[in-house]
Short mmCIF file of C-alpha atoms in Angstrom, two decimals:
data_model
loop_
_atom_site.label_atom_id
_atom_site.label_comp_id
_atom_site.label_asym_id
_atom_site.label_seq_id
_atom_site.Cartn_x
_atom_site.Cartn_y
_atom_site.Cartn_z
CA MET A 1 13.36 35.41 -12.80
CA LYS A 2 11.98 35.39 -9.24
CA GLN A 3 10.63 38.94 -9.65
CA THR A 4 9.00 37.98 -12.93
CA VAL A 5 7.42 34.87 -11.44
CA ALA A 6 6.14 36.86 -8.46
CA LEU A 7 4.00 38.96 -10.79
CA TRP A 8 1.85 36.00 -11.79
CA ILE A 9 1.72 33.77 -8.69
CA GLY A 10 -1.74 35.09 -7.85
CA ARG A 11 -3.11 33.44 -11.02
CA VAL A 12 -4.22 31.23 -10.98
CA LEU A 13 1.12 -2.40 -2.32
CA TRP A 14 0.78 -4.03 0.98
CA LEU A 15 3.84 -5.62 2.64
CA PRO A 16 4.26 -8.10 5.52
CA ALA A 17 4.44 -6.42 8.93
CA TRP A 18 7.96 -7.71 9.62
CA LEU A 19 9.21 -6.17 6.39
CA ILE A 20 7.54 -2.83 7.11
CA LEU A 21 9.24 -2.68 10.52
CA SER A 22 12.63 -3.28 8.91
CA LEU A 23 12.24 -0.76 6.07
CA PRO A 24 14.25 2.15 7.55
CA ALA A 25 17.21 -0.13 8.29
CA ALA A 26 16.96 -1.82 4.89
CA LEU A 27 16.88 1.45 3.00
CA GLY A 28 19.61 3.06 5.05
CA ALA A 29 19.46 6.53 6.54
CA ALA A 30 20.36 9.51 4.41
CA PRO A 31 23.98 10.68 4.84
CA PRO A 32 24.27 13.47 7.43
CA ASP A 33 25.36 15.98 4.78
CA ALA A 34 22.73 14.96 2.21
CA PRO A 35 20.71 17.92 0.84
CA THR A 36 17.14 18.02 2.11
CA PHE A 37 14.39 17.48 -0.43
CA VAL A 38 11.51 19.68 0.76
CA ILE A 39 8.00 18.61 -0.26
CA SER A 40 4.85 20.62 0.39
CA GLY A 41 1.18 19.82 0.07
CA PRO A 42 -2.28 20.83 1.29
CA PRO A 43 -4.08 18.92 4.09
CA VAL A 44 -5.23 16.05 1.83
CA THR A 45 -4.64 12.29 1.85
CA GLU A 46 -1.74 12.47 -0.61
CA SER A 47 0.09 14.84 1.70
CA LEU A 48 -0.42 12.49 4.64
CA VAL A 49 1.60 9.83 2.81
CA PHE A 50 4.47 12.25 2.16
CA ALA A 51 4.39 13.35 5.81
CA VAL A 52 4.66 9.74 6.98
CA MET A 53 7.41 8.99 4.46
CA ALA A 54 9.45 11.97 5.65
CA ASP A 55 8.86 11.24 9.35
CA GLN A 56 9.87 7.58 9.08
CA GLY A 57 12.69 8.00 6.56
CA LEU A 58 11.10 5.51 4.21
CA SER A 59 12.71 6.88 1.05
CA GLY A 60 16.30 6.72 2.26
CA GLU A 61 16.61 10.41 1.33
CA SER A 62 16.69 13.45 3.57
CA VAL A 63 13.09 14.62 3.13
CA LYS A 64 11.10 17.33 4.91
CA PHE A 65 7.35 17.85 4.54
CA LEU A 66 5.57 21.22 4.88
CA THR A 67 1.83 21.86 4.69
CA TRP A 68 0.49 24.62 2.48
CA HIS A 69 -2.91 26.14 3.22
CA SER A 70 -3.73 28.13 0.08
CA PRO A 71 -2.80 27.93 -3.60
CA ASP A 72 -1.10 31.33 -3.35
CA GLN A 73 1.13 30.05 -0.54
CA ALA A 74 2.15 27.05 -2.63
CA ARG A 75 2.88 29.20 -5.68
CA ALA A 76 4.98 31.60 -3.62
CA MET A 77 7.13 28.80 -2.17
CA ILE A 78 7.66 27.27 -5.62
CA ALA A 79 8.47 30.61 -7.24
CA ALA A 80 11.00 31.40 -4.50
CA GLY A 81 12.68 27.99 -4.87
CA LYS A 82 11.95 27.05 -1.26
CA ILE A 83 10.61 23.59 -2.11
CA GLN A 84 11.74 20.89 -4.52
CA GLY A 85 8.46 18.98 -4.79
CA ALA A 86 4.79 19.63 -4.13
CA VAL A 87 1.32 18.18 -4.26
CA VAL A 88 -0.38 20.53 -6.71
CA THR A 89 -2.87 20.34 -9.54
CA THR A 90 -1.58 19.34 -12.96
CA SER A 91 -2.75 22.75 -14.20
CA ALA A 92 -0.54 24.50 -11.63
CA ALA A 93 2.41 22.40 -12.80
CA ALA A 94 1.63 23.34 -16.40
CA LEU A 95 1.44 27.00 -15.45
CA PHE A 96 4.91 26.97 -13.90
CA PHE A 97 6.25 24.98 -16.85
CA ASN A 98 4.92 27.56 -19.31
CA LYS A 99 6.33 30.45 -17.28
CA GLY A 100 9.85 29.08 -17.56
CA VAL A 101 10.22 27.40 -14.18
CA LYS A 102 11.92 24.01 -14.57
CA THR A 103 9.00 21.69 -13.76
CA THR A 104 8.01 18.09 -14.28
CA VAL A 105 5.15 15.89 -13.13
CA ALA A 106 6.64 12.71 -11.66
CA GLY A 107 3.37 11.10 -10.53
CA VAL A 108 -0.36 11.72 -10.51
CA PHE A 109 -3.26 10.84 -8.22
CA ALA A 110 -6.85 9.79 -8.88
CA SER A 111 -7.90 11.56 -5.69
CA PRO A 112 -11.36 11.31 -4.11
CA LEU A 113 -13.35 14.47 -4.74
CA TRP A 114 -16.82 14.60 -3.24
CA ILE A 115 -19.85 16.81 -3.34
CA VAL A 116 -20.93 16.62 0.31
CA SER A 117 -24.57 17.55 0.83
CA THR A 118 -27.13 17.96 3.58
CA ARG A 119 -29.71 15.21 3.96
CA PRO A 120 -32.10 14.61 2.37
CA VAL A 121 -30.52 15.18 -1.02
CA SER A 122 -32.50 15.09 -4.21
CA ARG A 123 -31.72 12.53 -6.87
CA GLY A 124 -32.19 15.12 -9.55
CA PRO A 125 -29.96 18.08 -10.44
CA LEU A 126 -28.17 19.80 -7.60
CA GLN A 127 -30.19 22.65 -6.13
CA GLY A 128 -29.38 25.42 -3.68
CA THR A 129 -25.90 26.70 -2.82
CA LEU A 130 -22.65 24.90 -3.60
CA LEU A 131 -19.43 25.97 -1.86
CA PHE A 132 -16.01 25.90 -3.54
CA PRO A 133 -12.82 26.00 -1.47
CA PHE A 134 -10.64 28.98 -2.45
CA GLY A 135 -11.45 31.79 -4.83
CA PRO A 136 -12.89 32.16 -8.33
CA GLY A 137 -10.80 30.57 -11.06
CA GLU A 138 -9.14 28.05 -8.76
CA MET A 139 -9.18 24.35 -9.57
CA PRO A 140 -12.20 23.23 -7.47
CA GLU A 141 -14.51 25.46 -9.50
CA ILE A 142 -12.86 24.73 -12.86
CA LEU A 143 -12.94 20.99 -12.26
CA PHE A 144 -16.62 21.07 -11.31
CA ARG A 145 -17.46 22.90 -14.52
CA ILE A 146 -15.47 20.40 -16.58
CA VAL A 147 -17.01 17.30 -15.04
CA MET A 148 -20.59 18.58 -15.00
CA GLN A 149 -20.18 19.83 -18.62
CA GLU A 150 -23.19 22.15 -18.51
CA PRO A 151 -24.72 24.77 -16.19
CA LEU A 152 -27.17 23.49 -13.59
CA PRO A 153 -30.31 25.63 -13.27
CA GLY A 154 -31.24 26.33 -9.68
CA LEU A 155 -27.66 26.00 -8.39
CA GLU A 156 -25.81 28.97 -6.97
CA THR A 157 -22.10 28.88 -6.14
CA ARG A 158 -20.01 30.63 -3.51
CA HIS A 159 -16.30 30.62 -2.72
CA THR A 160 -14.67 30.12 0.66
CA GLY A 161 -11.20 30.64 2.09
CA GLY A 162 -10.55 26.89 2.17
CA ALA A 163 -11.98 23.45 2.83
CA LEU A 164 -12.41 23.87 6.59
CA GLU A 165 -14.41 27.06 6.13
CA ALA A 166 -16.64 25.23 3.67
CA VAL A 167 -17.15 22.41 6.19
CA ASN A 168 -18.11 24.85 8.93
CA LEU A 169 -20.61 26.64 6.70
CA LEU A 170 -22.23 23.32 5.83
CA LEU A 171 -22.46 22.38 9.52
CA MET A 172 -24.12 25.73 10.28
CA GLY A 173 -26.72 25.12 7.57
CA ARG A 174 -25.59 28.08 5.48
CA ALA A 175 -25.21 26.04 2.27
CA GLY A 176 -26.53 22.78 0.90
CA HIS A 177 -23.41 21.40 -0.75
CA ALA A 178 -19.62 21.72 -0.85
CA LEU A 179 -16.95 20.32 -3.16
CA LEU A 180 -14.40 18.66 -0.88
CA ALA A 181 -11.36 16.41 -1.15
CA GLU A 182 -10.40 13.88 1.49
CA PRO A 183 -10.11 14.04 4.44
CA ALA A 184 -12.27 17.20 4.55
CA ALA A 185 -15.23 15.30 3.08
CA SER A 186 -15.09 12.61 5.76
CA LEU A 187 -14.49 15.23 8.47
CA ALA A 188 -17.69 17.03 7.47
CA VAL A 189 -19.76 13.83 7.62
CA VAL A 190 -18.30 12.68 10.94
CA ARG A 191 -18.68 16.06 12.64
CA SER A 192 -22.29 16.40 11.49
CA ARG A 193 -23.24 13.29 13.48
CA ASP A 194 -22.26 14.96 16.76
CA MET A 195 -23.78 18.38 16.14
CA ALA A 196 -27.27 19.81 16.25
CA GLY A 197 -27.06 21.10 12.69
CA PRO A 198 -27.88 19.32 9.43
CA GLU A 199 -26.67 15.77 8.87
CA LEU A 200 -24.24 15.55 5.98
CA ALA A 201 -23.57 12.80 3.46
CA LYS A 202 -21.22 12.16 0.55
CA TYR A 203 -23.60 12.70 -2.32
CA LEU A 204 -21.51 12.48 -5.51
CA ASP A 205 -17.94 11.38 -6.25
CA LEU A 206 -16.73 13.38 -9.23
CA ARG A 207 -14.31 10.59 -10.12
CA THR A 208 -17.20 8.27 -10.95
CA LEU A 209 -18.98 10.89 -13.04
CA TRP A 210 -15.76 11.70 -14.92
CA GLU A 211 -15.00 8.03 -15.63
CA ASN A 212 -18.50 7.55 -17.04
CA ARG A 213 -17.95 10.48 -19.40
CA SER A 214 -14.33 9.78 -20.40
CA GLY A 215 -14.33 6.13 -21.37
CA GLY A 216 -13.26 4.90 -17.94
CA ARG A 217 -10.15 7.06 -17.60
CA PRO A 218 -9.31 8.15 -14.05
CA LEU A 219 -9.71 11.74 -12.91
CA CYS A 220 -6.03 12.65 -12.48
CA VAL A 221 -5.93 16.36 -11.67
CA SER A 222 -3.61 16.16 -8.65
CA ALA A 223 0.10 15.56 -9.07
CA PHE A 224 3.49 15.18 -7.43
CA ALA A 225 5.44 17.87 -9.25
CA VAL A 226 9.21 18.42 -9.03
CA PHE A 227 10.85 21.81 -9.51
CA GLY A 228 14.20 23.41 -10.20
CA ASP A 229 17.45 21.47 -10.11
CA ALA A 230 15.66 18.50 -8.51
CA VAL A 231 14.12 17.73 -11.93
CA ASP A 232 17.55 16.55 -13.11
CA LYS A 233 18.19 14.29 -10.11
CA PRO A 234 16.47 11.02 -11.00
CA GLY A 235 17.97 9.08 -8.08
CA PRO A 236 16.38 11.08 -5.25
CA VAL A 237 13.07 11.54 -7.09
CA ALA A 238 12.80 7.81 -7.83
CA ALA A 239 13.64 7.04 -4.20
CA ILE A 240 10.86 9.37 -3.02
CA ILE A 241 8.36 7.73 -5.36
CA ARG A 242 9.31 4.30 -3.97
CA GLY A 243 9.16 5.68 -0.44
CA TYR A 244 5.64 6.92 -1.10
CA GLY A 245 4.52 3.37 -1.88
CA LEU A 246 6.20 2.07 1.28
CA ALA A 247 4.51 4.78 3.33
CA LEU A 248 1.10 3.62 2.12
CA ALA A 249 1.83 0.20 3.61
CA TRP A 250 3.21 1.74 6.81
CA ILE A 251 0.03 3.78 7.32
CA LYS A 252 -2.14 0.67 7.23
CA ALA A 253 0.11 -1.16 9.70
CA HIS A 254 0.48 1.76 12.15
CA PRO A 255 -2.84 3.65 12.52
CA LYS A 256 -2.03 5.19 15.92
CA ALA A 257 1.42 6.36 14.91
CA THR A 258 -0.02 7.68 11.65
CA ARG A 259 -2.53 9.78 13.57
CA ALA A 260 0.27 11.27 15.66
CA ILE A 261 2.24 12.18 12.54
CA ALA A 262 -0.88 13.68 10.95
CA LYS A 263 -1.56 15.86 13.99
CA LYS A 264 1.99 17.18 13.82
CA ALA A 265 2.03 17.74 10.05
CA ALA A 266 -1.51 19.14 9.65
CA PRO A 267 -4.12 18.77 12.44
CA ALA A 268 -6.90 18.94 9.84
CA LEU A 269 -5.78 15.51 8.63
CA ALA A 270 -6.56 13.81 11.93
CA GLY A 271 -10.14 14.61 12.89
CA PRO A 272 -11.77 12.53 15.66
CA GLY A 273 -13.41 9.33 14.44
CA MET A 274 -11.76 9.45 11.04
CA VAL A 275 -9.93 6.52 9.46
CA LEU A 276 -6.65 7.75 7.98
CA SER A 277 -5.49 6.30 4.69
CA GLY A 278 -3.61 7.37 1.60
CA THR A 279 -4.03 7.68 -2.15
CA PRO A 280 -1.72 5.65 -4.44
CA MET A 281 0.63 7.52 -6.74
CA LEU A 282 0.30 6.57 -10.42
CA THR A 283 3.38 6.87 -12.61
CA GLY A 284 2.75 4.84 -15.78
CA GLN A 285 2.08 6.16 -19.25
CA GLU A 286 -1.63 5.34 -18.96
CA ALA A 287 -1.92 7.55 -15.90
CA PHE A 288 0.03 10.36 -17.56
CA ASP A 289 -2.28 10.12 -20.59
CA ALA A 290 -5.31 10.41 -18.29
CA ALA A 291 -3.79 13.45 -16.60
CA ARG A 292 -3.10 15.10 -19.95
CA LEU A 293 -6.72 14.53 -21.00
CA CYS A 294 -7.80 16.46 -17.91
CA LEU A 295 -5.32 19.21 -18.80
CA GLU A 296 -6.80 19.42 -22.30
CA LYS A 297 -10.28 19.94 -20.84
CA ILE A 298 -8.98 22.58 -18.44
CA HIS A 299 -7.21 24.37 -21.30
CA ASP A 300 -10.36 24.31 -23.42
CA LEU A 301 -12.38 25.89 -20.60
CA ASP A 302 -9.81 28.34 -19.23
CA PRO A 303 -6.50 28.56 -21.16
CA GLY A 304 -5.05 30.94 -18.59
CA ALA A 305 -5.27 28.26 -15.90
CA VAL A 306 -2.44 26.35 -17.62
CA GLY A 307 -0.45 29.36 -18.85
CA ASN A 308 -2.31 29.71 -22.19
CA VAL A 309 -0.34 26.90 -23.87
CA LEU A 310 -1.17 23.22 -23.46
CA PRO A 311 2.10 21.42 -22.62
CA GLY A 312 2.90 18.23 -24.45
CA PRO A 313 4.19 14.95 -23.02
CA GLU A 314 7.40 16.75 -22.00
CA LEU A 315 5.62 17.95 -18.85
CA PHE A 316 5.65 14.38 -17.52
CA THR A 317 8.71 12.35 -16.53
CA ALA A 318 8.79 8.63 -15.71
CA TYR A 319 11.60 8.29 -13.18
CA PRO A 320 13.27 4.84 -12.95
#
């Protein structure tokens, strides 16, 4: 199975302060011999919450967080069974599901996704060069095409090795726009204020545009996916989901400690002058329905991005 999978990996809540301080003791530490639940994610706000949860033991489980820096790296770790959970796109989860890897989506995120542009920006159609993190056929480009719905005359697109490369190219004036998640979008704006290059601004939030075109449904294309034998362990998965919510509260109450954890987990998460926060995890049926609508649009545009078959509701699991 691992050899077969390897052939296709390239495709593609606030709480009182006193209660927060007592959370690790209240939950109880994981038993010394408890198996470690390894979670991986890119340097985005959702991953920050998992990193804090793992560092502070807020789930009561033995959890380790690892940062991935490219979609191929994430796919390789999943295919090799090295991680039990990951922050990935719903399309990536569908792809693994369709290739026979035991996979479920336990939660989704309506994550901020900005087009960051140089000032002044026009109020008409985007013009010039737009940068996409990662290569052709990856989710940033596909998502942009889905949300915009039609080609934009006068707009050229280029691909970069990742979000930080896109930020640097913007700061050097070598492009007019970039499609960035948080915290890369905020990092670009903050850094532009201290440099001699072009000033940058958050020009368009794709979530707002999507909601206007989908009857108010959230743009849920990012997910907490669970893989392998962990799919059939509802206790640990449910504990991690609860721990995620507790970590959101902890981040707000401990900004300095959060920054230290971010620097250790992924330095890109903790740029100077940036306010660190998290993105809530959504687990209800309404959120899963919104995520499946996004999957349908992705499948319509590029069936191969989801493994050629649109999964049904069985891709999603509501853990107690």
